[in-house]
C-alpha cells in the first residue's frame, strides 16, 4: 500500500508546487514588474485595441508596408499560429512563391528580373512574424511615397528610424516592425 | 557565411562552457548531499517535504526498488495528465471554454510530456485550457526532467560504489533535482523572458481591430512560466502551436539567446557533474569533448547546407535563393539553424523555425542527431546515460582489439552490462525504423503526409526518430493528430524513454556490486584523445550502419533532386 500511496502523495505535492504555486507566483511577479508586456504588448488608439506590437498583421493596401506571407487561416490569425511546413522540393510551393514574386514586382513597379528579398515572399514560421528585413522595407519605399504623396527621402528616413538592431551587435537580425512602421506613417499624416 | 555570422556561435559556445563548469560542480555537490549556497533557503523546504512524503533521506534503494518507484511515479503521472485533459471543461482557468481533449490526443500528450518528449499532435492555443497548461503540462515539464536527472545520478553512483547493494533514493534525487536545480533556474529564466514580452497572464484572448480594419483575435496565457522550464528541462513542448517561433514565446534576440542557452545548459553541464562525482574530472571532460565534437560536425553541415540556399528559389527570382520559408526575420538563417541543431542534439524539441521547410541536408543532420539516441549532450540526464552506454560499447570493442577483459572507470564490463547496453542502443532504433516502415506501407500512414516525393519519407522518418528518442520536434507538415500516429508515436515514446532508463539502472545496480579495479599499465586510458576519437567513431558508425539506407532514400535523395531543379 505504501508503494502506491507514497508516489501519489509526491505527485500531488509537486503538482501543486510546480503547477499552481510556481506559475501563479510568476504571473504575480510579471504582472507587477511588466504589466504591459505580460499582457501582450497591446497597442491602443482612442480606446480601441489596434493589436499587439509583437504580433504581425495582414497589410495588403497599397498605402501600407506589407509584411510577410502568412499560412494561418485567415492570414495572421493570432489564435491559430502555423507555418506552411512545405518542403524545399514541393512543386505547389514553388508555384505559390512564383506568384508572390510576380505580385511584389508588379505592386512595386520593379523590373521583371529584379531579385526579391526572401522574407517578403516566403512564409514565416509562426504566420505572425511582425518583422520584415530592412531590404524588404526599402523595396517598398517608392510605392509608399507615391501613394501617400511624400518624398522618397522622407519615407526612407522613417524606415531607417524604425530599424531594430542586433542585440549587442551579435545576436538576432536587423529588422523592421511592420505594424510600428505603418503606425508611424499614419501618424505623419496627422501632423 | 562570414565571421560576423560565426562569431555569435563561438561566443555562445564559450559562454555555455563557462557556465557549465560551476553548474556541473554544483550539481555534483547537491546529489552528494553536500552543503551549497542554496541549502540555507531550500534545505528547510526539502526536510518538510521528506516528512510529508514519509521519506527517510538516509535510506537507500536497490536498483530494482529505484526503477519500480520511478515507473509507478510515471504511471501515475500519465494517468493524472490524461484525466486532467478529459475533464478540463469543468475546471477553472479556462477563459476560451475549451472542452475535453480527444482521447487519443490526450493519451499521446500525457505519454509525451511524462517521457520528456513533448511531441505535440495538438495545437496549444486551440486545445488546452490555462489550467491544463499549468497544472498538467508545466508539472510534467518539471517532473520528467527531474526523473531524467535522477536516473543519470543513479547510474553514476554505480561507478562510484564498491560492493554496494544500493544506488540512492529515488524520492530524494527527485526532490533535490526540483528544488536545487530546476526551480531556481526556471524562476530566473521566466522573469527575463517576461521582461521581453513573453506573455504571462490569465486573461482571455484579446479582440483587436487592425490598421486595415480586420478582426484579429490574439491568444494569450501563462506562457513565460512554461517556456522557461520547457527550455531548461529539454522538454520542448510549446505553449503555442508554433513553439518558440511564436512572437509571444520568443519575441526578441535576447529571448532567443536565453532559450537556446537554456536548452543546452543542463545537458552540457552534466558530463562535468559526472567527472566531479567520480572525482575524475578529466573523465567528464573526455565525455564533454566527444559530445562537443559531434555537435560541431552537425552544426557545420547544417550551416553549410542552409547557407547554400535553394537553387530553385534563386531561379524564380529570390535574392541568393535564401531559404526563409518557415523562419522568422528576427532570427534569420543563422539563429534558426543554431536553434535547430541544438534542439535536436539535446532532445529538447523546442523549435524557432519550421524544420519541415529546412534544406534537405539540414533535415538529414537533424534526423541523425535524434536517431543515434540523443547522445550529443542529449536530454537532461538521459543524454549522458546514452553516451555512457556508448562508452561501455566502445570499451568492449577496445577490449576485443587488445584482448583484455573490458573495463570502464575501474569497473569490469561483463555480459550483463553488454546486454543492457545493446538493449538501450538498439530498442529506439529498431522501433523507429519498424514504425516508419509500417507508416509508409499503409494508406492510413501515408494519408497524413503534406509533401510528396522523398520529402514525404523524411517527414515519416523524422516523426519516429523524434518520438522513439524522446525529442519531440517534428516535420510538422505531417498530420500527426490521427488515431494511427497518436498511438504509434505513443508506443515509440514509451520504448525510447524506458529502454534507456531501465538498462541504465540495471547497469548501475550491477556495477555497484563490483570491486573497483586499480589502474595498472594494462588499463586502457579513457581520458585521452584516442578515447574521444574512438567514442565519436563508434557513435557515428553505429548510426551510419543503422540509418543510412533510410536517410539516403529520404533527405539525401531530395538534396540531389533539388540541385537539378526537380520538384514533386
PDB file of N, CA and C in Angstrom, chain A residues 2 6 9 19 22-23 27 30-31 34 37-39 42 48-49 54 56-58 60-61 68 76 78-79 81 84-91 93 116 118 122-123 125-126 128-129 169 171-173 175, chain B residues 52-55 125-126 134 139 171 186 194-195 200-201 206 209-212 214 216-217 219 225 241-242 246-247 253 256 310 317 319 322 324-330 334-335 356-357 451 558 567-568:
ATOM      1  N   UNK A   2       1.950   1.237   0.809  1.00  0.00           N
ATOM      2  CA  UNK A   2       2.833   2.394   0.890  1.00  0.00           C
ATOM      3  C   UNK A   2       3.456   2.674  -0.483  1.00  0.00           C
ATOM      4  N   UNK A   6       2.618   6.520  -1.509  1.00  0.00           N
ATOM      5  CA  UNK A   6       3.731   7.470  -1.497  1.00  0.00           C
ATOM      6  C   UNK A   6       3.910   8.188  -2.844  1.00  0.00           C
ATOM      7  N   UNK A   9       1.214  10.753  -3.342  1.00  0.00           N
ATOM      8  CA  UNK A   9       1.441  11.907  -2.478  1.00  0.00           C
ATOM      9  C   UNK A   9       2.493  12.831  -3.090  1.00  0.00           C
ATOM     10  N   UNK A  19       2.800  23.352 -10.517  1.00  0.00           N
ATOM     11  CA  UNK A  19       1.693  23.589 -11.441  1.00  0.00           C
ATOM     12  C   UNK A  19       0.757  24.698 -11.015  1.00  0.00           C
ATOM     13  N   UNK A  22       4.043  27.826  -8.502  1.00  0.00           N
ATOM     14  CA  UNK A  22       5.068  28.426  -9.361  1.00  0.00           C
ATOM     15  C   UNK A  22       4.470  29.311 -10.468  1.00  0.00           C
ATOM     16  N   UNK A  23       3.540  28.798 -11.310  1.00  0.00           N
ATOM     17  CA  UNK A  23       3.052  29.684 -12.384  1.00  0.00           C
ATOM     18  C   UNK A  23       2.255  30.886 -11.876  1.00  0.00           C
ATOM     19  N   UNK A  27       3.148  34.709 -12.462  1.00  0.00           N
ATOM     20  CA  UNK A  27       2.153  35.629 -13.022  1.00  0.00           C
ATOM     21  C   UNK A  27       2.097  36.894 -12.176  1.00  0.00           C
ATOM     22  N   UNK A  30       5.325  38.968 -12.812  1.00  0.00           N
ATOM     23  CA  UNK A  30       5.351  39.595 -14.132  1.00  0.00           C
ATOM     24  C   UNK A  30       4.320  40.701 -14.229  1.00  0.00           C
ATOM     25  N   UNK A  31       3.133  40.448 -13.678  1.00  0.00           N
ATOM     26  CA  UNK A  31       2.083  41.470 -13.740  1.00  0.00           C
ATOM     27  C   UNK A  31       2.496  42.715 -12.963  1.00  0.00           C
ATOM     28  N   UNK A  34       6.158  43.932 -15.130  1.00  0.00           N
ATOM     29  CA  UNK A  34       5.996  44.264 -16.550  1.00  0.00           C
ATOM     30  C   UNK A  34       4.533  44.136 -16.971  1.00  0.00           C
ATOM     31  N   UNK A  37       3.827  44.376 -20.855  1.00  0.00           N
ATOM     32  CA  UNK A  37       4.406  43.294 -21.652  1.00  0.00           C
ATOM     33  C   UNK A  37       3.777  41.944 -21.333  1.00  0.00           C
ATOM     34  N   UNK A  38       3.501  41.676 -20.063  1.00  0.00           N
ATOM     35  CA  UNK A  38       2.987  40.334 -19.767  1.00  0.00           C
ATOM     36  C   UNK A  38       1.533  40.179 -20.177  1.00  0.00           C
ATOM     37  N   UNK A  39       0.874  41.289 -20.560  1.00  0.00           N
ATOM     38  CA  UNK A  39      -0.490  41.150 -21.072  1.00  0.00           C
ATOM     39  C   UNK A  39      -0.564  41.250 -22.587  1.00  0.00           C
ATOM     40  N   UNK A  42       0.006  45.349 -25.887  1.00  0.00           N
ATOM     41  CA  UNK A  42      -1.134  45.786 -26.692  1.00  0.00           C
ATOM     42  C   UNK A  42      -1.030  47.274 -27.050  1.00  0.00           C
ATOM     43  N   UNK A  48      -9.486  52.069 -28.679  1.00  0.00           N
ATOM     44  CA  UNK A  48      -9.716  50.886 -29.497  1.00  0.00           C
ATOM     45  C   UNK A  48      -8.418  50.082 -29.558  1.00  0.00           C
ATOM     46  N   UNK A  49      -8.538  48.746 -29.455  1.00  0.00           N
ATOM     47  CA  UNK A  49      -7.338  47.917 -29.490  1.00  0.00           C
ATOM     48  C   UNK A  49      -6.926  47.703 -30.942  1.00  0.00           C
ATOM     49  N   UNK A  54       3.915  42.913 -30.869  1.00  0.00           N
ATOM     50  CA  UNK A  54       4.743  41.746 -31.188  1.00  0.00           C
ATOM     51  C   UNK A  54       4.115  40.825 -32.225  1.00  0.00           C
ATOM     52  N   UNK A  56       2.298  40.255 -35.866  1.00  0.00           N
ATOM     53  CA  UNK A  56       2.120  40.863 -37.175  1.00  0.00           C
ATOM     54  C   UNK A  56       0.657  40.970 -37.565  1.00  0.00           C
ATOM     55  N   UNK A  57       0.369  41.861 -38.527  1.00  0.00           N
ATOM     56  CA  UNK A  57      -0.990  41.996 -39.064  1.00  0.00           C
ATOM     57  C   UNK A  57      -0.929  41.905 -40.574  1.00  0.00           C
ATOM     58  N   UNK A  58      -2.060  41.556 -41.146  1.00  0.00           N
ATOM     59  CA  UNK A  58      -2.100  41.491 -42.611  1.00  0.00           C
ATOM     60  C   UNK A  58      -2.247  42.902 -43.173  1.00  0.00           C
ATOM     61  N   UNK A  60      -2.546  44.599 -47.033  1.00  0.00           N
ATOM     62  CA  UNK A  60      -2.437  44.447 -48.488  1.00  0.00           C
ATOM     63  C   UNK A  60      -2.820  45.704 -49.264  1.00  0.00           C
ATOM     64  N   UNK A  61      -3.205  46.765 -48.531  1.00  0.00           N
ATOM     65  CA  UNK A  61      -3.484  48.029 -49.214  1.00  0.00           C
ATOM     66  C   UNK A  61      -2.187  48.649 -49.716  1.00  0.00           C
ATOM     67  N   UNK A  68       5.153  39.793 -44.157  1.00  0.00           N
ATOM     68  CA  UNK A  68       5.467  38.511 -44.801  1.00  0.00           C
ATOM     69  C   UNK A  68       4.209  37.728 -45.096  1.00  0.00           C
ATOM     70  N   UNK A  76      -2.453  35.809 -40.642  1.00  0.00           N
ATOM     71  CA  UNK A  76      -2.191  36.474 -39.360  1.00  0.00           C
ATOM     72  C   UNK A  76      -3.290  36.218 -38.337  1.00  0.00           C
ATOM     73  N   UNK A  78      -4.008  35.218 -35.000  1.00  0.00           N
ATOM     74  CA  UNK A  78      -3.178  35.109 -33.797  1.00  0.00           C
ATOM     75  C   UNK A  78      -3.769  34.171 -32.761  1.00  0.00           C
ATOM     76  N   UNK A  79      -4.794  33.406 -33.133  1.00  0.00           N
ATOM     77  CA  UNK A  79      -5.232  32.363 -32.211  1.00  0.00           C
ATOM     78  C   UNK A  79      -5.084  30.985 -32.843  1.00  0.00           C
ATOM     79  N   UNK A  81      -1.619  29.820 -34.647  1.00  0.00           N
ATOM     80  CA  UNK A  81      -0.352  30.010 -35.348  1.00  0.00           C
ATOM     81  C   UNK A  81       0.066  28.751 -36.095  1.00  0.00           C
ATOM     82  N   UNK A  84       3.972  27.019 -43.033  1.00  0.00           N
ATOM     83  CA  UNK A  84       3.441  26.299 -44.199  1.00  0.00           C
ATOM     84  C   UNK A  84       3.827  24.827 -44.129  1.00  0.00           C
ATOM     85  N   UNK A  85       4.998  24.556 -43.544  1.00  0.00           N
ATOM     86  CA  UNK A  85       5.551  23.205 -43.490  1.00  0.00           C
ATOM     87  C   UNK A  85       5.696  22.571 -44.864  1.00  0.00           C
ATOM     88  N   UNK A  86       5.938  23.399 -45.884  1.00  0.00           N
ATOM     89  CA  UNK A  86       6.192  22.859 -47.210  1.00  0.00           C
ATOM     90  C   UNK A  86       7.694  22.712 -47.395  1.00  0.00           C
ATOM     91  N   UNK A  87       8.083  21.604 -48.009  1.00  0.00           N
ATOM     92  CA  UNK A  87       9.498  21.278 -48.136  1.00  0.00           C
ATOM     93  C   UNK A  87      10.123  21.905 -49.372  1.00  0.00           C
ATOM     94  N   UNK A  88      11.472  21.862 -49.427  1.00  0.00           N
ATOM     95  CA  UNK A  88      12.204  22.560 -50.488  1.00  0.00           C
ATOM     96  C   UNK A  88      12.001  21.998 -51.901  1.00  0.00           C
ATOM     97  N   UNK A  89      11.359  20.847 -52.053  1.00  0.00           N
ATOM     98  CA  UNK A  89      11.145  20.325 -53.409  1.00  0.00           C
ATOM     99  C   UNK A  89       9.658  20.229 -53.718  1.00  0.00           C
ATOM    100  N   UNK A  90       8.833  21.000 -52.990  1.00  0.00           N
ATOM    101  CA  UNK A  90       7.386  20.918 -53.183  1.00  0.00           C
ATOM    102  C   UNK A  90       6.957  21.782 -54.370  1.00  0.00           C
ATOM    103  N   UNK A  91       6.363  21.160 -55.381  1.00  0.00           N
ATOM    104  CA  UNK A  91       6.020  21.868 -56.625  1.00  0.00           C
ATOM    105  C   UNK A  91       4.977  22.952 -56.385  1.00  0.00           C
ATOM    106  N   UNK A  93       4.431  24.592 -53.731  1.00  0.00           N
ATOM    107  CA  UNK A  93       5.074  25.694 -53.004  1.00  0.00           C
ATOM    108  C   UNK A  93       5.804  26.614 -53.973  1.00  0.00           C
ATOM    109  N   UNK A 116      14.144  39.433 -55.435  1.00  0.00           N
ATOM    110  CA  UNK A 116      13.302  39.858 -54.315  1.00  0.00           C
ATOM    111  C   UNK A 116      13.893  39.298 -53.018  1.00  0.00           C
ATOM    112  N   UNK A 118      14.168  37.356 -49.724  1.00  0.00           N
ATOM    113  CA  UNK A 118      13.462  36.100 -49.449  1.00  0.00           C
ATOM    114  C   UNK A 118      12.301  36.266 -48.467  1.00  0.00           C
ATOM    115  N   UNK A 122       8.449  34.506 -48.775  1.00  0.00           N
ATOM    116  CA  UNK A 122       8.414  33.171 -48.170  1.00  0.00           C
ATOM    117  C   UNK A 122       7.695  33.245 -46.822  1.00  0.00           C
ATOM    118  N   UNK A 123       6.907  32.217 -46.535  1.00  0.00           N
ATOM    119  CA  UNK A 123       6.016  32.206 -45.375  1.00  0.00           C
ATOM    120  C   UNK A 123       6.812  32.121 -44.074  1.00  0.00           C
ATOM    121  N   UNK A 125       7.578  31.354 -39.967  1.00  0.00           N
ATOM    122  CA  UNK A 125       7.399  30.127 -39.177  1.00  0.00           C
ATOM    123  C   UNK A 125       6.107  30.160 -38.375  1.00  0.00           C
ATOM    124  N   UNK A 126       5.810  31.312 -37.769  1.00  0.00           N
ATOM    125  CA  UNK A 126       4.642  31.403 -36.893  1.00  0.00           C
ATOM    126  C   UNK A 126       3.402  31.828 -37.657  1.00  0.00           C
ATOM    127  N   UNK A 128       2.894  34.765 -37.911  1.00  0.00           N
ATOM    128  CA  UNK A 128       2.594  36.008 -37.189  1.00  0.00           C
ATOM    129  C   UNK A 128       3.814  36.920 -37.123  1.00  0.00           C
ATOM    130  N   UNK A 129       4.828  36.624 -37.936  1.00  0.00           N
ATOM    131  CA  UNK A 129       6.077  37.385 -37.866  1.00  0.00           C
ATOM    132  C   UNK A 129       5.784  38.878 -37.994  1.00  0.00           C
ATOM    133  N   UNK A 169      25.010  43.886 -31.069  1.00  0.00           N
ATOM    134  CA  UNK A 169      25.665  43.764 -32.359  1.00  0.00           C
ATOM    135  C   UNK A 169      25.945  42.345 -32.811  1.00  0.00           C
ATOM    136  N   UNK A 171      23.592  39.264 -31.763  1.00  0.00           N
ATOM    137  CA  UNK A 171      22.532  38.255 -31.725  1.00  0.00           C
ATOM    138  C   UNK A 171      21.259  38.752 -32.417  1.00  0.00           C
ATOM    139  N   UNK A 172      20.663  37.917 -33.240  1.00  0.00           N
ATOM    140  CA  UNK A 172      19.450  38.295 -33.964  1.00  0.00           C
ATOM    141  C   UNK A 172      19.789  38.954 -35.293  1.00  0.00           C
ATOM    142  N   UNK A 173      18.790  39.501 -35.965  1.00  0.00           N
ATOM    143  CA  UNK A 173      18.980  40.112 -37.276  1.00  0.00           C
ATOM    144  C   UNK A 173      18.393  41.520 -37.272  1.00  0.00           C
ATOM    145  N   UNK A 175      16.026  44.404 -38.401  1.00  0.00           N
ATOM    146  CA  UNK A 175      14.670  44.156 -38.863  1.00  0.00           C
ATOM    147  C   UNK A 175      13.805  45.386 -38.659  1.00  0.00           C
TER     148      UNK A 175
ATOM    149  N   UNK B  52       6.596  15.055   4.868  1.00  0.00           N
ATOM    150  CA  UNK B  52       5.271  14.856   4.263  1.00  0.00           C
ATOM    151  C   UNK B  52       5.228  13.549   3.474  1.00  0.00           C
ATOM    152  N   UNK B  53       6.290  13.308   2.706  1.00  0.00           N
ATOM    153  CA  UNK B  53       6.318  12.105   1.858  1.00  0.00           C
ATOM    154  C   UNK B  53       6.556  10.831   2.666  1.00  0.00           C
ATOM    155  N   UNK B  54       7.020  10.979   3.903  1.00  0.00           N
ATOM    156  CA  UNK B  54       7.405   9.800   4.678  1.00  0.00           C
ATOM    157  C   UNK B  54       8.678   9.170   4.142  1.00  0.00           C
ATOM    158  N   UNK B  55       9.621  10.026   3.712  1.00  0.00           N
ATOM    159  CA  UNK B  55      10.872   9.519   3.155  1.00  0.00           C
ATOM    160  C   UNK B  55      11.991   9.723   4.169  1.00  0.00           C
ATOM    161  N   UNK B 125      -2.755  26.645 -28.411  1.00  0.00           N
ATOM    162  CA  UNK B 125      -3.705  27.738 -28.198  1.00  0.00           C
ATOM    163  C   UNK B 125      -5.116  27.381 -28.640  1.00  0.00           C
ATOM    164  N   UNK B 126      -5.289  26.221 -29.303  1.00  0.00           N
ATOM    165  CA  UNK B 126      -6.630  25.849 -29.750  1.00  0.00           C
ATOM    166  C   UNK B 126      -7.194  24.661 -28.984  1.00  0.00           C
ATOM    167  N   UNK B 134      -0.881  24.718 -17.087  1.00  0.00           N
ATOM    168  CA  UNK B 134      -0.127  24.927 -15.846  1.00  0.00           C
ATOM    169  C   UNK B 134      -0.048  23.661 -15.004  1.00  0.00           C
ATOM    170  N   UNK B 139       3.738  20.926 -15.027  1.00  0.00           N
ATOM    171  CA  UNK B 139       4.175  19.999 -13.976  1.00  0.00           C
ATOM    172  C   UNK B 139       5.057  18.901 -14.558  1.00  0.00           C
ATOM    173  N   UNK B 171      13.226   9.206  -4.384  1.00  0.00           N
ATOM    174  CA  UNK B 171      12.456  10.382  -3.942  1.00  0.00           C
ATOM    175  C   UNK B 171      13.374  11.518  -3.547  1.00  0.00           C
ATOM    176  N   UNK B 186      14.619  28.055 -13.370  1.00  0.00           N
ATOM    177  CA  UNK B 186      13.400  28.380 -14.097  1.00  0.00           C
ATOM    178  C   UNK B 186      12.853  29.755 -13.707  1.00  0.00           C
ATOM    179  N   UNK B 194       9.696  37.238 -19.450  1.00  0.00           N
ATOM    180  CA  UNK B 194       8.517  38.102 -19.410  1.00  0.00           C
ATOM    181  C   UNK B 194       8.916  39.575 -19.481  1.00  0.00           C
ATOM    182  N   UNK B 195      10.167  39.899 -19.122  1.00  0.00           N
ATOM    183  CA  UNK B 195      10.613  41.289 -19.276  1.00  0.00           C
ATOM    184  C   UNK B 195      10.713  41.679 -20.743  1.00  0.00           C
ATOM    185  N   UNK B 200       2.455  36.479 -19.772  1.00  0.00           N
ATOM    186  CA  UNK B 200       2.268  35.718 -18.533  1.00  0.00           C
ATOM    187  C   UNK B 200       1.016  36.291 -17.874  1.00  0.00           C
ATOM    188  N   UNK B 201      -0.122  35.745 -18.245  1.00  0.00           N
ATOM    189  CA  UNK B 201      -1.377  36.317 -17.797  1.00  0.00           C
ATOM    190  C   UNK B 201      -2.455  35.244 -17.795  1.00  0.00           C
ATOM    191  N   UNK B 206      -7.466  38.484 -26.709  1.00  0.00           N
ATOM    192  CA  UNK B 206      -7.807  39.888 -26.983  1.00  0.00           C
ATOM    193  C   UNK B 206      -8.405  40.018 -28.378  1.00  0.00           C
ATOM    194  N   UNK B 209      -8.905  45.347 -33.601  1.00  0.00           N
ATOM    195  CA  UNK B 209      -9.265  45.747 -34.964  1.00  0.00           C
ATOM    196  C   UNK B 209      -7.994  46.311 -35.590  1.00  0.00           C
ATOM    197  N   UNK B 210      -7.513  45.677 -36.648  1.00  0.00           N
ATOM    198  CA  UNK B 210      -6.195  46.031 -37.186  1.00  0.00           C
ATOM    199  C   UNK B 210      -6.246  47.351 -37.945  1.00  0.00           C
ATOM    200  N   UNK B 211      -5.068  47.844 -38.339  1.00  0.00           N
ATOM    201  CA  UNK B 211      -4.978  49.119 -39.054  1.00  0.00           C
ATOM    202  C   UNK B 211      -5.821  49.113 -40.324  1.00  0.00           C
ATOM    203  N   UNK B 212      -5.888  47.961 -40.977  1.00  0.00           N
ATOM    204  CA  UNK B 212      -6.701  47.890 -42.189  1.00  0.00           C
ATOM    205  C   UNK B 212      -8.126  47.450 -41.880  1.00  0.00           C
ATOM    206  N   UNK B 214      -9.351  44.846 -40.038  1.00  0.00           N
ATOM    207  CA  UNK B 214      -9.730  43.441 -39.906  1.00  0.00           C
ATOM    208  C   UNK B 214      -9.855  43.069 -38.424  1.00  0.00           C
ATOM    209  N   UNK B 216      -8.851  40.723 -35.423  1.00  0.00           N
ATOM    210  CA  UNK B 216      -7.750  39.816 -35.070  1.00  0.00           C
ATOM    211  C   UNK B 216      -7.911  39.382 -33.617  1.00  0.00           C
ATOM    212  N   UNK B 217      -7.992  38.063 -33.412  1.00  0.00           N
ATOM    213  CA  UNK B 217      -8.098  37.537 -32.053  1.00  0.00           C
ATOM    214  C   UNK B 217      -6.712  37.068 -31.628  1.00  0.00           C
ATOM    215  N   UNK B 219      -4.406  35.218 -28.997  1.00  0.00           N
ATOM    216  CA  UNK B 219      -4.396  34.289 -27.866  1.00  0.00           C
ATOM    217  C   UNK B 219      -3.296  34.662 -26.883  1.00  0.00           C
ATOM    218  N   UNK B 225       6.136  31.222 -17.742  1.00  0.00           N
ATOM    219  CA  UNK B 225       6.456  30.207 -16.733  1.00  0.00           C
ATOM    220  C   UNK B 225       6.632  28.832 -17.377  1.00  0.00           C
ATOM    221  N   UNK B 241       1.168  26.736 -30.760  1.00  0.00           N
ATOM    222  CA  UNK B 241       1.415  25.726 -31.784  1.00  0.00           C
ATOM    223  C   UNK B 241       2.797  25.855 -32.416  1.00  0.00           C
ATOM    224  N   UNK B 242       3.222  27.087 -32.706  1.00  0.00           N
ATOM    225  CA  UNK B 242       4.499  27.223 -33.410  1.00  0.00           C
ATOM    226  C   UNK B 242       5.675  27.410 -32.458  1.00  0.00           C
ATOM    227  N   UNK B 246       6.772  31.482 -32.279  1.00  0.00           N
ATOM    228  CA  UNK B 246       5.661  32.397 -31.974  1.00  0.00           C
ATOM    229  C   UNK B 246       6.208  33.619 -31.238  1.00  0.00           C
ATOM    230  N   UNK B 247       5.841  34.825 -31.701  1.00  0.00           N
ATOM    231  CA  UNK B 247       6.403  36.019 -31.069  1.00  0.00           C
ATOM    232  C   UNK B 247       6.107  36.111 -29.562  1.00  0.00           C
ATOM    233  N   UNK B 253      15.760  39.084 -29.828  1.00  0.00           N
ATOM    234  CA  UNK B 253      17.035  38.351 -29.833  1.00  0.00           C
ATOM    235  C   UNK B 253      17.449  37.889 -28.436  1.00  0.00           C
ATOM    236  N   UNK B 256      15.671  34.782 -27.593  1.00  0.00           N
ATOM    237  CA  UNK B 256      16.206  33.679 -28.385  1.00  0.00           C
ATOM    238  C   UNK B 256      17.494  33.167 -27.757  1.00  0.00           C
ATOM    239  N   UNK B 310      18.435  27.635 -51.768  1.00  0.00           N
ATOM    240  CA  UNK B 310      17.729  26.683 -52.622  1.00  0.00           C
ATOM    241  C   UNK B 310      17.856  27.132 -54.070  1.00  0.00           C
ATOM    242  N   UNK B 317      13.745  34.003 -58.863  1.00  0.00           N
ATOM    243  CA  UNK B 317      13.888  35.424 -58.573  1.00  0.00           C
ATOM    244  C   UNK B 317      14.060  35.781 -57.114  1.00  0.00           C
ATOM    245  N   UNK B 319      16.435  36.562 -54.007  1.00  0.00           N
ATOM    246  CA  UNK B 319      17.798  37.012 -53.819  1.00  0.00           C
ATOM    247  C   UNK B 319      18.660  35.920 -53.173  1.00  0.00           C
ATOM    248  N   UNK B 322      17.965  32.427 -50.806  1.00  0.00           N
ATOM    249  CA  UNK B 322      17.964  32.211 -49.351  1.00  0.00           C
ATOM    250  C   UNK B 322      16.638  31.579 -48.925  1.00  0.00           C
ATOM    251  N   UNK B 324      14.084  31.346 -46.555  1.00  0.00           N
ATOM    252  CA  UNK B 324      13.457  31.918 -45.356  1.00  0.00           C
ATOM    253  C   UNK B 324      12.077  31.302 -45.093  1.00  0.00           C
ATOM    254  N   UNK B 325      11.694  30.312 -45.884  1.00  0.00           N
ATOM    255  CA  UNK B 325      10.415  29.649 -45.634  1.00  0.00           C
ATOM    256  C   UNK B 325      10.476  29.010 -44.236  1.00  0.00           C
ATOM    257  N   UNK B 326       9.451  29.286 -43.424  1.00  0.00           N
ATOM    258  CA  UNK B 326       9.426  28.684 -42.088  1.00  0.00           C
ATOM    259  C   UNK B 326      10.440  29.269 -41.129  1.00  0.00           C
ATOM    260  N   UNK B 327      10.978  30.434 -41.442  1.00  0.00           N
ATOM    261  CA  UNK B 327      11.899  31.091 -40.489  1.00  0.00           C
ATOM    262  C   UNK B 327      11.374  32.482 -40.167  1.00  0.00           C
ATOM    263  N   UNK B 328      11.781  33.006 -39.011  1.00  0.00           N
ATOM    264  CA  UNK B 328      11.350  34.331 -38.594  1.00  0.00           C
ATOM    265  C   UNK B 328      12.464  35.338 -38.865  1.00  0.00           C
ATOM    266  N   UNK B 329      12.075  36.567 -39.227  1.00  0.00           N
ATOM    267  CA  UNK B 329      13.074  37.573 -39.605  1.00  0.00           C
ATOM    268  C   UNK B 329      14.001  37.898 -38.439  1.00  0.00           C
ATOM    269  N   UNK B 330      13.467  37.955 -37.209  1.00  0.00           N
ATOM    270  CA  UNK B 330      14.336  38.353 -36.095  1.00  0.00           C
ATOM    271  C   UNK B 330      15.434  37.329 -35.820  1.00  0.00           C
ATOM    272  N   UNK B 334      20.901  32.126 -39.512  1.00  0.00           N
ATOM    273  CA  UNK B 334      21.938  31.649 -38.583  1.00  0.00           C
ATOM    274  C   UNK B 334      21.361  31.198 -37.243  1.00  0.00           C
ATOM    275  N   UNK B 335      20.472  32.012 -36.656  1.00  0.00           N
ATOM    276  CA  UNK B 335      19.959  31.643 -35.342  1.00  0.00           C
ATOM    277  C   UNK B 335      18.880  30.564 -35.428  1.00  0.00           C
ATOM    278  N   UNK B 356      10.346  21.350 -41.164  1.00  0.00           N
ATOM    279  CA  UNK B 356       9.864  20.718 -42.392  1.00  0.00           C
ATOM    280  C   UNK B 356      10.331  21.499 -43.616  1.00  0.00           C
ATOM    281  N   UNK B 357      10.537  22.808 -43.451  1.00  0.00           N
ATOM    282  CA  UNK B 357      10.898  23.648 -44.598  1.00  0.00           C
ATOM    283  C   UNK B 357      12.403  23.884 -44.707  1.00  0.00           C
ATOM    284  N   UNK B 451       3.834  16.561 -47.959  1.00  0.00           N
ATOM    285  CA  UNK B 451       4.778  16.757 -49.049  1.00  0.00           C
ATOM    286  C   UNK B 451       4.964  15.427 -49.771  1.00  0.00           C
ATOM    287  N   UNK B 558      16.505  13.791 -51.841  1.00  0.00           N
ATOM    288  CA  UNK B 558      15.860  15.080 -52.089  1.00  0.00           C
ATOM    289  C   UNK B 558      16.903  16.163 -52.360  1.00  0.00           C
ATOM    290  N   UNK B 567      11.017  18.924 -58.831  1.00  0.00           N
ATOM    291  CA  UNK B 567      10.052  19.121 -57.742  1.00  0.00           C
ATOM    292  C   UNK B 567       8.963  18.051 -57.804  1.00  0.00           C
ATOM    293  N   UNK B 568       8.184  17.977 -56.719  1.00  0.00           N
ATOM    294  CA  UNK B 568       7.143  16.943 -56.632  1.00  0.00           C
ATOM    295  C   UNK B 568       5.792  17.563 -56.324  1.00  0.00           C
TER     296      UNK B 568
END
